[in-house]
Coordinates of C-alpha atoms and ligand atoms in Angstrom, one line a residue:
X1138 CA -57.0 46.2 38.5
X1139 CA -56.5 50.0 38.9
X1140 CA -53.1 50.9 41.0
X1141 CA -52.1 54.5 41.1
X1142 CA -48.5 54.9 41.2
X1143 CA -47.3 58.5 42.0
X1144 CA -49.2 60.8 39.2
X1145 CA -49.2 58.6 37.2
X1146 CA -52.1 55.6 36.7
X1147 CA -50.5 52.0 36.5
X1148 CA -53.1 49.4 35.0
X1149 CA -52.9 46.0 33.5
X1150 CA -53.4 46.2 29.9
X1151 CA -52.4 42.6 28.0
X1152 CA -49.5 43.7 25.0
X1153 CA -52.0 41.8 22.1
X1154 CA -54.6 44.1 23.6
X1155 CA -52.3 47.2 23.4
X1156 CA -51.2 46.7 20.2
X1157 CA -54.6 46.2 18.8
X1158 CA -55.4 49.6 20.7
X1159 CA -52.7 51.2 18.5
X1160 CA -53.4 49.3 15.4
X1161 CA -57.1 50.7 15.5
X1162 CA -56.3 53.4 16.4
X1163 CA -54.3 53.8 12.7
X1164 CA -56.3 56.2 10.3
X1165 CA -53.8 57.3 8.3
X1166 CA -51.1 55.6 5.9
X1167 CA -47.4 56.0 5.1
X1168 CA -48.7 56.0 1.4
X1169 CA -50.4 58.7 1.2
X1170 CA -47.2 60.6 1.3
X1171 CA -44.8 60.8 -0.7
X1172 CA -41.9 58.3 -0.7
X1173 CA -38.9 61.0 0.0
X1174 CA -41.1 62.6 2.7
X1175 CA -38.9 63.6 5.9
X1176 CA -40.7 61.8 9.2
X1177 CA -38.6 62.9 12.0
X1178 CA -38.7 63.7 15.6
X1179 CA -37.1 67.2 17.0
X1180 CA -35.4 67.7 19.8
X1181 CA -33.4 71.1 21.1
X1182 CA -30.0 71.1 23.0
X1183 CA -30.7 72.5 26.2
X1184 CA -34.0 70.4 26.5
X1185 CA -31.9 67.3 26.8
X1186 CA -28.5 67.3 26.7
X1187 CA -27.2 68.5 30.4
X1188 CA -23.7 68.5 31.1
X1189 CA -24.5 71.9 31.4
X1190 CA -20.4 72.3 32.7
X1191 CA -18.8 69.2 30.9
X1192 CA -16.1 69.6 28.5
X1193 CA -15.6 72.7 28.7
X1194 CA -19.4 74.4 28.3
X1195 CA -20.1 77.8 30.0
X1196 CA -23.7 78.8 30.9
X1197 CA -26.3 80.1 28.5
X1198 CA -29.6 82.3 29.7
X1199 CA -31.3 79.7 30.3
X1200 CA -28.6 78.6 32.6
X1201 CA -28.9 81.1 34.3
X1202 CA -32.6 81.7 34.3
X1203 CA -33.3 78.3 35.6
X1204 CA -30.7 78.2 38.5
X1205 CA -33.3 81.7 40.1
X1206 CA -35.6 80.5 42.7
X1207 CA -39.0 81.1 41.6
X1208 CA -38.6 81.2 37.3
X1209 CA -38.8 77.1 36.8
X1210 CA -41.7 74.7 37.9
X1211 CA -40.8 72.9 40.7
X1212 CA -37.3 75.0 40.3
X1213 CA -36.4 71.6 37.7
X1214 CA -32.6 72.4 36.6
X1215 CA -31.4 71.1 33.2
X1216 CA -28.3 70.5 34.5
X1217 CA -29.0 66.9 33.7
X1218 CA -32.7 66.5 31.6
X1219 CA -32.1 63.5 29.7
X1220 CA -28.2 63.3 30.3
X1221 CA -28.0 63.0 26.0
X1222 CA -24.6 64.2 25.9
X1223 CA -23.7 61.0 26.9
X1224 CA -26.4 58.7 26.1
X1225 CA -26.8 60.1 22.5
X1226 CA -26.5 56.5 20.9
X1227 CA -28.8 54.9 22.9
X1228 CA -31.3 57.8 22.0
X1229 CA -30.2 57.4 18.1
X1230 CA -31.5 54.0 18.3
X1231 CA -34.6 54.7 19.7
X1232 CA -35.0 57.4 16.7
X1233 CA -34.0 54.9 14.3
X1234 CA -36.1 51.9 15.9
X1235 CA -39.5 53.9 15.5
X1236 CA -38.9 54.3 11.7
X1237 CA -38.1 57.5 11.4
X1238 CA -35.7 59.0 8.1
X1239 CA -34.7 62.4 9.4
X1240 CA -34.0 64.1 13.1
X1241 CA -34.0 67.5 13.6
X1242 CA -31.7 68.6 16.8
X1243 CA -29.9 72.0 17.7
X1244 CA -26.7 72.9 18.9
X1245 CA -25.4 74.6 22.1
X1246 CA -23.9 77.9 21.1
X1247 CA -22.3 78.0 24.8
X1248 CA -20.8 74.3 24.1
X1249 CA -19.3 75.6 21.0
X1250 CA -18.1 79.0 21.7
X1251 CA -18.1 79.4 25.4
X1252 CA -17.9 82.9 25.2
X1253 CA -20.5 83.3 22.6
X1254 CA -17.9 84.2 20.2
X1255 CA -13.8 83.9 19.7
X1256 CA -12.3 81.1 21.5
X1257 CA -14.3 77.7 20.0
X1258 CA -13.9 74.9 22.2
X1259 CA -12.9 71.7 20.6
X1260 CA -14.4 69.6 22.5
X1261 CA -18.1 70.9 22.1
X1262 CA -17.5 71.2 18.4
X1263 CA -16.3 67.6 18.3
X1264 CA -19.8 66.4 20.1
X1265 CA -21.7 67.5 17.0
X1266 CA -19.2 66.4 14.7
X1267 CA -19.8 62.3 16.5
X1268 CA -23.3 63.2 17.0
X1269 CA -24.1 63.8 13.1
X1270 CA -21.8 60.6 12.2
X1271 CA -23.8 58.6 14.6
X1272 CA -27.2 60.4 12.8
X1273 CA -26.0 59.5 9.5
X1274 CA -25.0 55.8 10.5
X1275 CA -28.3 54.9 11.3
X1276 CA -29.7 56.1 7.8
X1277 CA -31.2 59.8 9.2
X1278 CA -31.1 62.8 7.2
X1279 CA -30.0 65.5 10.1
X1280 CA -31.8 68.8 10.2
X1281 CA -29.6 71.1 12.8
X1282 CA -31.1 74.4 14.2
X1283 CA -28.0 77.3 15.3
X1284 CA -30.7 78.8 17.8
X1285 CA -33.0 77.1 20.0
X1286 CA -32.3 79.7 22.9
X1287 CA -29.8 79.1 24.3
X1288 CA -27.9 82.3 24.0
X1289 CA -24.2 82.1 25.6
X1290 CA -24.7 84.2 29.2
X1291 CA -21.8 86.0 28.2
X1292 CA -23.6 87.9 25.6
X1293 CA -26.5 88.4 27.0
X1294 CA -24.1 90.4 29.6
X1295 CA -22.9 92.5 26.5
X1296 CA -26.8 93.3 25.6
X1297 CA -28.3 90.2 24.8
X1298 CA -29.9 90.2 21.7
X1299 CA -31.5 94.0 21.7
X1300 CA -27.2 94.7 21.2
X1301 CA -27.0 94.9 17.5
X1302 CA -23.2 92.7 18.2
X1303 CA -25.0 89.5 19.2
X1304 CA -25.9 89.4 15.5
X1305 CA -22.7 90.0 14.5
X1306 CA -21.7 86.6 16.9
X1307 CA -24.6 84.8 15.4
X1308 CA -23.0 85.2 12.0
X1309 CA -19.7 83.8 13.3
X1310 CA -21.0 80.9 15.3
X1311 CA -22.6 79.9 11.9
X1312 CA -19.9 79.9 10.1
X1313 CA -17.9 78.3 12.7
X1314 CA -20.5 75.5 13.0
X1315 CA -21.1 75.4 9.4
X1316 CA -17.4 75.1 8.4
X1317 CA -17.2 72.0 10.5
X1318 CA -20.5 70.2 9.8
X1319 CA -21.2 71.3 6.5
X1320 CA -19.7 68.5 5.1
X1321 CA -22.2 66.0 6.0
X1322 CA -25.3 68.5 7.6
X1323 CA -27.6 69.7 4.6
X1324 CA -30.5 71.1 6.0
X1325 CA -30.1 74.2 8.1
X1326 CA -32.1 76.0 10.2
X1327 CA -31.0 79.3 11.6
X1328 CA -33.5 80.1 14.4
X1329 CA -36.3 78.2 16.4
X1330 CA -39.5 80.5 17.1
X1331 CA -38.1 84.1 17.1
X1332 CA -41.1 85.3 18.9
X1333 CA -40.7 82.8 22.1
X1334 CA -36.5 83.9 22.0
X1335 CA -37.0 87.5 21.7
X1336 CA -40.9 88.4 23.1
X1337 CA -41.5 85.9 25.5
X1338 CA -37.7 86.6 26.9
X1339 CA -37.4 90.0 26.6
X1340 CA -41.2 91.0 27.1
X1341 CA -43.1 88.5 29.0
X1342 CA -40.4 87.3 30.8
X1343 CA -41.1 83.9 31.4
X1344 CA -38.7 82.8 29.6
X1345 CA -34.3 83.5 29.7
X1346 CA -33.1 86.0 30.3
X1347 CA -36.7 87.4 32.1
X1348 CA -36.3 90.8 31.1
X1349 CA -40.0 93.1 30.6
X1350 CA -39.4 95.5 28.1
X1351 CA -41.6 96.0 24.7
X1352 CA -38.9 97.9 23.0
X1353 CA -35.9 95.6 23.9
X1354 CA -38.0 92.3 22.7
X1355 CA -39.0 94.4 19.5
X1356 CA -34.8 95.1 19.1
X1357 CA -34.0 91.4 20.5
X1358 CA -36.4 90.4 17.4
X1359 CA -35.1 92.6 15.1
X1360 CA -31.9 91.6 15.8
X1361 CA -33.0 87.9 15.5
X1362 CA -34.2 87.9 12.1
X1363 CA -31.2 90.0 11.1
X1364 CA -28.7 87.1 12.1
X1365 CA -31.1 85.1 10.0
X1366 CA -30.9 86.8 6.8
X1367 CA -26.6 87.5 7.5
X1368 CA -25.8 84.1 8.6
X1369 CA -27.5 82.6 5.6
X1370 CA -24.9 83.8 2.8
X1371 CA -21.9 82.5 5.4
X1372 CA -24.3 79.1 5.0
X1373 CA -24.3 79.2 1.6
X1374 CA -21.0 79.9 1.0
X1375 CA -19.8 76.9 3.3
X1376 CA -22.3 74.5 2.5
X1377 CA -22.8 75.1 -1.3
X1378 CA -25.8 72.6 -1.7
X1379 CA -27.4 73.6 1.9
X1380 CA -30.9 73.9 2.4
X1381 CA -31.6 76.9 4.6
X1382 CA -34.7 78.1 6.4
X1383 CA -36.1 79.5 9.0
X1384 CA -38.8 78.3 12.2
X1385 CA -41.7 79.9 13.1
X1386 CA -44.2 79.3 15.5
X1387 CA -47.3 80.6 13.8
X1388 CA -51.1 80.3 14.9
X1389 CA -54.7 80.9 13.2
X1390 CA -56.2 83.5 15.0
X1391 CA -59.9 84.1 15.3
X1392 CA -62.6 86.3 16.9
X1393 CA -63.6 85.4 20.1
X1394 CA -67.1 86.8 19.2
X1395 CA -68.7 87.4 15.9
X1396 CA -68.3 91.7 16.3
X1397 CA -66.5 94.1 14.6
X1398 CA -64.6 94.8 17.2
X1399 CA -63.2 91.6 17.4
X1400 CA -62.7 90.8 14.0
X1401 CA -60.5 93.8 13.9
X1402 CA -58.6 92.7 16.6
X1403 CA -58.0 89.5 15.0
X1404 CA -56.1 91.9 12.6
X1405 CA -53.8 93.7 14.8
X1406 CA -53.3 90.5 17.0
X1407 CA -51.9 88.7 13.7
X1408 CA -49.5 92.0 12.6
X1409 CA -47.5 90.9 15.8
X1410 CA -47.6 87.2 15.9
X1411 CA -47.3 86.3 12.2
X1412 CA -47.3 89.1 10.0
X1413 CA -44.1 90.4 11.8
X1414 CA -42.2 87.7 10.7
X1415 CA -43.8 86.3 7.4
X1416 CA -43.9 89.7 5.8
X1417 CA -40.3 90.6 6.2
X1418 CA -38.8 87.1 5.7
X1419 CA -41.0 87.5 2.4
X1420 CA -39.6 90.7 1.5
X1421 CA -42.1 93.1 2.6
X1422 CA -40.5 94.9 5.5
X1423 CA -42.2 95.0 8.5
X1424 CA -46.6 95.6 9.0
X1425 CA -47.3 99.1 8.7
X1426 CA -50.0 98.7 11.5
X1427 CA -48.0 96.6 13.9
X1428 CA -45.4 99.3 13.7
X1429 CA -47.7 102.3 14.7
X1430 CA -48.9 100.1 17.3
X1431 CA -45.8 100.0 18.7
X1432 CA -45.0 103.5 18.3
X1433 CA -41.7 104.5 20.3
X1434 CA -40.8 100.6 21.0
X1435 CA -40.3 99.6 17.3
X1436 CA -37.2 98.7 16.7
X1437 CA -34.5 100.9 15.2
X1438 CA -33.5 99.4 11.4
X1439 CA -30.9 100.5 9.5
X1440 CA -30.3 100.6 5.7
X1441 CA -30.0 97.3 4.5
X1442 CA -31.3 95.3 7.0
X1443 CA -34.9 94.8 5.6
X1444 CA -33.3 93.3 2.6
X1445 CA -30.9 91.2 4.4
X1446 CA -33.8 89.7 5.9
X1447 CA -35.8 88.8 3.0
X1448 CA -32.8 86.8 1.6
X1449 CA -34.3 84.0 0.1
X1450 CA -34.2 80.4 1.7
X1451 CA -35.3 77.2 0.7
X1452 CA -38.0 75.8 2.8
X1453 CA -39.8 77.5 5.7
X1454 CA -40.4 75.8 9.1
X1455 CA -43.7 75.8 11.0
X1456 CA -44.1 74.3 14.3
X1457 CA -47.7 74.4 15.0
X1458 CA -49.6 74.1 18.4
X1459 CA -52.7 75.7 18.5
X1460 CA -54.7 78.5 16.9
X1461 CA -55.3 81.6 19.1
X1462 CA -58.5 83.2 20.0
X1463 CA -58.5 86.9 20.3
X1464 CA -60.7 89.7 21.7
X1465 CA -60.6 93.5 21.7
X1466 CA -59.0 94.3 24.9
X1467 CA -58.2 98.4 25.1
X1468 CA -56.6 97.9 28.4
X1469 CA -54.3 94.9 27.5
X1470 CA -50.6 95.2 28.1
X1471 CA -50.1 93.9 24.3
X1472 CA -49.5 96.7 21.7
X1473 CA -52.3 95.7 19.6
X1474 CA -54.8 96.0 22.0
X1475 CA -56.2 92.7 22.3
X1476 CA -56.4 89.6 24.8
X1477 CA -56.0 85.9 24.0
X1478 CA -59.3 83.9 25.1
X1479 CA -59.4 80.7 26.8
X1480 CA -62.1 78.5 25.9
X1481 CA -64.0 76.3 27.7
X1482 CA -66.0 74.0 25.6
X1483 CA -63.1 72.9 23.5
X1484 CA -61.2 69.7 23.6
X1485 CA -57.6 70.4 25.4
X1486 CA -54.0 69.1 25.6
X1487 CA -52.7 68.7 29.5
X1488 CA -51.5 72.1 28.9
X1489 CA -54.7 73.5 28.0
X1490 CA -53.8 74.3 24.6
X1491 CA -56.8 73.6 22.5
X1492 CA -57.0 70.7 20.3
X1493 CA -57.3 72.2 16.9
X1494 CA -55.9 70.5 13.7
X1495 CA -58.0 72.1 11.3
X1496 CA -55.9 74.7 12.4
X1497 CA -52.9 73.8 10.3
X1498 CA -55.3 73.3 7.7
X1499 CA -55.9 76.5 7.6
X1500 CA -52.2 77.6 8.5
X1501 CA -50.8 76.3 5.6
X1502 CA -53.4 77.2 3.2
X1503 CA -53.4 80.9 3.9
X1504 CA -49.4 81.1 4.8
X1505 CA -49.2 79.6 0.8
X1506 CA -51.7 81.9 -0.5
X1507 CA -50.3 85.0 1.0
X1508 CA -46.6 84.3 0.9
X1509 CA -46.1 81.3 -1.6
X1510 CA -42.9 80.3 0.4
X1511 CA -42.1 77.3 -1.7
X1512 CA -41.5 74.2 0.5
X1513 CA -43.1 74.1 3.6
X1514 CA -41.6 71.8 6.9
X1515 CA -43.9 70.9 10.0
X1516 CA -40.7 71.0 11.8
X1517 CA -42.5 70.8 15.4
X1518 CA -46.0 69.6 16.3
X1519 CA -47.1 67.4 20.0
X1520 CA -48.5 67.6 23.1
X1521 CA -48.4 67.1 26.5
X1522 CA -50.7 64.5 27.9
X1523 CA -50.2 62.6 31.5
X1524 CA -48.9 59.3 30.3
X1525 CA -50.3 55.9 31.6
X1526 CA -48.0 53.7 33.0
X1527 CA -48.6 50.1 32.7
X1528 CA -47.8 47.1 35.3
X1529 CA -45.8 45.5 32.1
X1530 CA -43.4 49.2 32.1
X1531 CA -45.1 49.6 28.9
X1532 CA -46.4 53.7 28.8
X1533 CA -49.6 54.5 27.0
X1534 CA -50.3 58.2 25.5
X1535 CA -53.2 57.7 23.5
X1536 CA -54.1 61.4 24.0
X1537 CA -50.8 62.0 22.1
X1538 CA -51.3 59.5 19.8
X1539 CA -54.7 60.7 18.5
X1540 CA -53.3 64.2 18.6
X1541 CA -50.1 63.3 16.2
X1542 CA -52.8 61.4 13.9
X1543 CA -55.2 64.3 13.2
X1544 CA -52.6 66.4 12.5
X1545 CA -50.7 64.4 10.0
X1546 CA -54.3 64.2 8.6
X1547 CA -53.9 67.5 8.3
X1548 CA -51.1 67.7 6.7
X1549 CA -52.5 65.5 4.0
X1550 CA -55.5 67.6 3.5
X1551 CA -53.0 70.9 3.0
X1552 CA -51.4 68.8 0.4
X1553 CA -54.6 68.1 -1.0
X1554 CA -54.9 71.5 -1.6
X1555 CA -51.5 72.1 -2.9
X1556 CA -49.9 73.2 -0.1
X1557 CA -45.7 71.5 -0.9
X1558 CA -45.3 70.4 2.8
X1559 CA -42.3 67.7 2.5
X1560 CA -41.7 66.9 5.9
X1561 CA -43.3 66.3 9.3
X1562 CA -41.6 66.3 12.9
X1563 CA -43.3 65.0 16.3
X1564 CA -42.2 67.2 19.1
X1565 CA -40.5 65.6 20.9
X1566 CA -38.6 62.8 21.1
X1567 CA -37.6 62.6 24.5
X1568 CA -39.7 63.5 27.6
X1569 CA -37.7 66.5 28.4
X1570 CA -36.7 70.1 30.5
X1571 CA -40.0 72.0 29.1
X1572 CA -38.5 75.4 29.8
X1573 CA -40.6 77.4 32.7
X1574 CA -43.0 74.1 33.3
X1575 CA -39.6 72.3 34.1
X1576 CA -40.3 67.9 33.8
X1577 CA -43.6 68.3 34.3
X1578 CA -44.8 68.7 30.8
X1579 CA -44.3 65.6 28.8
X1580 CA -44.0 66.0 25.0
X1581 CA -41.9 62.7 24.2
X1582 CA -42.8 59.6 22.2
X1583 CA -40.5 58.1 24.4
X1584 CA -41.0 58.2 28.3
X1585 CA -37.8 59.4 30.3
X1586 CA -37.7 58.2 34.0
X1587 CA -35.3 61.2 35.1
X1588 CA -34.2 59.2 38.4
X1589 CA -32.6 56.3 36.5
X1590 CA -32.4 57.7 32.9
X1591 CA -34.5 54.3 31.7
X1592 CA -36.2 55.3 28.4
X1593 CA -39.6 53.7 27.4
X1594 CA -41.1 53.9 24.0
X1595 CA -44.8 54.8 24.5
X1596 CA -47.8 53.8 22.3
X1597 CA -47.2 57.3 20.0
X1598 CA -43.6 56.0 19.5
X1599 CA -44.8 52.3 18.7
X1600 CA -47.4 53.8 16.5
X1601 CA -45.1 55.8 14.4
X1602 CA -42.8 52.8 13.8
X1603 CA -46.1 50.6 12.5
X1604 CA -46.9 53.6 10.6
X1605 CA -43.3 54.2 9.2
X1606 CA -43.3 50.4 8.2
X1607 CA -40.8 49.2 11.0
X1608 CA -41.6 46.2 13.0
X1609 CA -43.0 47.2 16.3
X1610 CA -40.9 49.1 18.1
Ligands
IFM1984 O1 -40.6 72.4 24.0 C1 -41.0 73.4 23.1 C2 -39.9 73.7 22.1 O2 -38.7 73.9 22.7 C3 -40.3 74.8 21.2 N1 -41.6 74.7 20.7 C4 -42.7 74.3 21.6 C5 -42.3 73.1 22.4 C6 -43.4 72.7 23.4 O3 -43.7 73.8 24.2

């Protein structure tokens, strides 16, 4: 029997039959990793809490960004997404039902500190403080992020982040977050993916607050990784046994033909996407090329800041997606002079992203080689796949599940190699407000019907908690 029902497919699938489906589908084994390694799911605040004006919360960019006609798929809102602000528990549970040991969320700055700095608001601050009980009550290690883009509105009308003050406000939102949480939080991030905040946002503009400018994403970036490197000393000296780091979203890039051309390309291409940030996080200041290819946008650095950005941390994050394919392109609106290719024959996520674990293979091994950064965190990996809905309310996401699989066997292999990766983090856990795509885009191991707020555990979710030795989920 084959019913469609909306987008989505609706079939009859027996549960023995299911369950065999995601027992076969199990490669891979919990012991082949280390006892004390972190499994977790990740999640950011604006994704999925809502209450956007609850308690007290002013609007962020994104806020803003996504109330414009025109910016957001289907003009989707967060002003709800998963309604988590008041259904954290039941989410909790979920997290704690598919076996996981550690979650990794992030925390509104707007929630916090309205006004992006000064007044805190006691009530945001107290929803962490009950969220990371309720985190630590159900035996998870919490990993909190201070920036997952959401930068308080009212600073992006003092500059945004190309204003050298919002890094200044960082600093104090850390230690005002820190000083509260630091008690039971021990593994800090600072940012999430400085590129998507500051080059996608500033340059692109698909993303909060829209803006089109090369120079003022290369200052917005600057001024990212500044608030990094100052905001981790104020960590330090609140949390004395915190472990602090930072997230990247990094990529292999290759040649989209076997020419010099392109090879060289492949060069310039990784100056801006990874070199940027791996060689000054790692003390070497920023690429010499990348800066001449930016000529009069590079951003203006002053004395110190170099260093304060290569202050040393204790893990690095990588979220990792998909390698990028790259061709000379003179005419290309990127400083480097090259164009990302789409292939055809490849294998593909819904989104189109390519299918390429031995990708993070190769991630990993060259990021150790050329950096030796010491522990290493898959803090985001996942895809979007249209789900399967079945006449039982059971939701199949094979397609996700064979994705999550071939990369953990990735993960393996880069330990193989002596890569020290410690942890590993599906995004996402919910089904949730994927930025410009809006609810369209599914990432979750759990489904999210956003009319009645009903949460299903798919087959990824049910395989994790086989994998992670739980009972089926
Ligand atoms: O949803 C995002 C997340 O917020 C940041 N990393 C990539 C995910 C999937 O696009």
């Amino acid at each position: 029997m084959l019913v469609f029902h909306g987008r989505y497919q609706r079939f009859h699938m027996p549960e023995e039959f299911r369950i065999a489906k995601v027992k076969k589908v199990l490669a891979i084994s919990r012991d082949q990793f280390p006892e004390n390694f972190h499994w977790g799911v990740a999640t950011s605040a604006f994704q999925i809490e809502g209450a956007v004006s609850e308690d007290g919360r002013k609007p962020s960019i994104w806020d803003t960004f996504s109330e414009q006609t025109g910016n957001i798929l289907n003009n989707d809102t967060a002003r709800t997404a998963c309604d988590h602000y008041n259904r954290w528990p039941e989410d909790l549970d979920l997290v704690e039902k598919m076996g996981f040991n550690s979650y990794r969320f992030s925390v509104s700055w707007p929630r916090v500190l309205p006004d992006g700095r000064g007044q805190i608001n006691a009530k945001g601050l107290d929803f962490y403080d009950r969220l990371v009980d309720g985190i630590l009550e159900r035996g998870l290690d919490p990993w909190l992020t201070l920036f997952h883009w959401d930068l308080p509105q009212a600073l992006q009308e003092a500059g945004g982040w190309p204003s050298r003050d919002v890094a200044s406000a960082f600093v104090d939102y850390a230690h005002v977050v820190s000083a509260r949480l630091g008690d039971r939080v021990k593994r800090w991030a600072t940012h999430n993916e400085p590129w998507c905040s500051a080059i996608i946002g500033y340059f692109n503009g698909d993303f909060a607050p829209g803006e089109r400018d090369l120079g003022r994403a290369m200052q917005a970036c600057h001024h990212i990784l500044l608030s990094h490197g100052q905001a981790l000393p104020v960590l330090r000296a609140n949390v004395p046994d915190a472990k602090c780091g930072i997230v990247l979203s990094l990529h292999p890039i290759h040649p989209a033909r076997d020419c010099d051309e392109d090879r060289s390309a492949v060069h310039r291409h990784d100056g801006l996407r990874n070199r940027w940030f791996l060689d000054a996080l790692h003390g070497r200041g920023y690429p010499v090329d990348t800066l001449e290819a930016l000529g009069p946008s590079a951003p203006h650095i002053l004395d110190g800041d170099l260093a304060a950005i290569a202050a040393k941390t204790d893990y690095l994050g990588i979220n990792y997606y998909f390698r990028e394919v790259v061709t000379d392109a003179p005419d290309s609106v990127l400083p480097t002079r090259t164009r990302v290719v789409e292939l055809d024959d490849v294998e593909k996520t819904g989104f189109g992203w390519e299918i390429y674990p031995e990708g993070l293979v190769e991630l990993l091994t060259t990021v150790q080689n050329n950096y030796a950064p010491g522990p290493v965190a898959i803090t985001e990996n996942g895809a979007f796949f249209r789900d399967t809905m079945g006449s039982e309310g059971d939701v199949d996401d094979f397609g996700r599940l064979a994705f999550i699989q071939r990369h953990i066997e990735a993960v393996r292999t880069a330990r193989a190699r002596g890569v020290d990766v410690f942890g590993y983090f599906a995004w996402s856990l919910l089904d949730n407000f994927e930025w410009a795509s809006g609810y369209d885009k599914r990432f979750g191991l759990v489904y999210v019907d956003f009319e009645t707020q009903r949460r299903t555990i798919k087959s990824s979710g049910k395989w994790f908690a086989n994998f992670l030795g739980r009972d089926h989920a």
